[in-house]
Amino acid sequence: SVSAQDMPDSWNKEAAATVHPGLKWFTDAKFGLFIHWGLYSKLGGRWKDSSYFGSGEWIMNRAQAPASEYAEIAKTFNPVDFNASEWATTAKEAGIKYLVITAKHHEGFSMFDSKVTNFDIIDASPYHKDPMKELAEACRQQGLRFGFYYSQYLDWHEPNGGGNTWDFNKSAKDYKQYYQSKSIPQLKELLNNYGPLGLIWFDMPGGLSESETKTMIDSLKVIQPTCLFSSRVGHGLGDYKDFGDSEVPPTPISGAWESIYTHNDSWGYIQHDMNFKSPTEIIRLLSNVASKGGNLMLNVGPDGNGKWPAYSILYLKETGKWLKKYGESIYGTTYGLIPAQPWGVSTSKPGKIYLHVWQVPSNKILRVHGLTAKIKSIAILGEKKPLAFKQSDTETQITLPQIWPDERNTVVEVVYDGY
Ligand code: FHN
């Protein structure tokens, strides 16, 4: 885990946060894709004749659906439209660097070939194939790191799993039995059977003491020592910090950490929800998270047939076009060396500060507070024409072009010699 560290009043002279070398791919990646896909995706937020808006993957809990009745969904779960290569190429085109998908969410259904249970996509569904195997391979072919989300404690299908108090008597639960019989054996299956994993994204920890969690971690790490574990493995452990859902820290934090957001209003697919973050919103969210030194993992919720929402495909591809032009200001950066400004935020690399200009001043004079480095040159990122500027001991004023190249967060690159 990492310790939080606010940006000092003066500039932080060390632009790049020092992180464990095993985390370098992660801190350089900056942009990940989260995918929530399970039996809940077939329900799309509806159970029987009621709608449960906002949490597609929590529908079993929200509807208090009996586990035996809910499990029946598997008999018709047949995602014939699933195309691993399409998913991976779309993620690549979107500028995504790592992809994390739900191997098993709280519903307890295993979206992969598990010898630990028959409540999996091979034995319980007519699909009889392992989409995780195909997706892992497709991601590697596209050069994306691949990882699994795994709900290691909440399991509403199992009497000894966490969370299902509407079916199983809470006092009779033996969480240790659950970990020993399902959770840990399945985590070992994921680590053994799907090639090198970038990370495992644990979620909603519970049922284990700190020392039992450390024992579990040790037993898993021997299989793939370089596979990162998210901080939601519990007890402040894990290799990097995951923030709460839809949270960005107000000031920069060093080390490896991640913000996670839905693309619309739900992690799992819900019908009729059209509230998708636009390309501009995604770009500014990504820039803001990167300006604090972290990664953004944005979620897509495919439907029960394996199709992504059309707006997710469209808006992610638009984001990828922006990253093709300005990605240097995101990938491999760390937090900005100047505080957030009225017009936007900044990211940095040694010798460079990238100004993410969200609001272009009407007089085209960009006032940058706290930029007192010895500036060598300033230009729109990717363009040769230098921008005129004048510097005082409190701010730098940059004269922007009259014609603004991209209303979606154009980046101004400041090359400096040092402080
Ligand atoms: O309960 C889950 C939820 O369904 C979803 O998977 C999110 C993603 O971060 N994690 C838990 C809530 O924080």
CSV table of C-alpha atoms and ligand atoms in Angstrom, one decimal, residues 34 36 40 55-58 102 105-106 149 151 154 156 201-204 232 242-246 260-262 266-268 297 299, ligand 1:
chain,number,residue,atom,x,y,z
A,34,PHE,CA,-13.0,-2.4,-16.1
A,36,HIS,CA,-18.5,-6.1,-15.2
A,40,TYR,CA,-26.7,-10.0,-13.9
A,55,SER,CA,-26.8,-1.3,-9.8
A,56,GLY,CA,-27.1,-4.0,-12.4
A,57,GLU,CA,-24.6,-6.4,-10.7
A,58,TRP,CA,-26.4,-6.0,-7.3
A,102,THR,CA,-15.1,-9.9,-13.4
A,105,HIS,CA,-18.8,-11.1,-8.8
A,106,HIS,CA,-20.9,-11.2,-5.6
A,149,TYR,CA,-11.7,-8.8,-10.7
A,151,SER,CA,-15.1,-11.0,-5.1
A,154,LEU,CA,-19.2,-11.7,-0.9
A,156,TRP,CA,-24.6,-14.8,-2.5
A,201,TRP,CA,-8.6,-6.7,-8.4
A,202,PHE,CA,-10.0,-7.9,-5.1
A,203,ASP,CA,-13.2,-6.4,-3.8
A,204,MET,CA,-15.3,-6.0,-0.6
A,232,ARG,CA,-9.2,-4.2,-1.6
A,242,ASP,CA,-7.7,1.7,-5.0
A,243,PHE,CA,-9.8,4.6,-4.2
A,244,GLY,CA,-13.5,4.3,-3.4
A,245,ASP,CA,-15.8,4.1,-6.4
A,246,SER,CA,-16.0,7.4,-8.3
A,260,ILE,CA,-12.5,3.7,-10.8
A,261,TYR,CA,-15.6,5.0,-12.5
A,262,THR,CA,-18.6,3.7,-14.3
A,266,SER,CA,-24.0,1.2,-13.2
A,267,TRP,CA,-21.1,-1.3,-13.2
A,268,GLY,CA,-23.2,-4.1,-14.5
A,297,MET,CA,-10.0,2.5,-14.7
A,299,ASN,CA,-15.9,0.5,-16.5
B,1,FHN,O1,-20.1,-4.1,-4.6
B,1,FHN,C1,-19.1,-3.8,-5.7
B,1,FHN,C2,-19.8,-3.2,-6.9
B,1,FHN,O2,-20.7,-4.1,-7.4
B,1,FHN,C3,-18.7,-3.0,-7.9
B,1,FHN,O3,-18.1,-4.2,-8.3
B,1,FHN,C4,-17.7,-2.0,-7.3
B,1,FHN,C5,-16.6,-1.7,-8.3
B,1,FHN,O4,-15.6,-1.0,-7.6
B,1,FHN,N1,-17.1,-2.6,-6.1
B,1,FHN,C6,-18.0,-2.9,-5.1
B,1,FHN,C7,-18.6,-1.6,-4.5
B,1,FHN,O5,-17.5,-0.8,-4.2
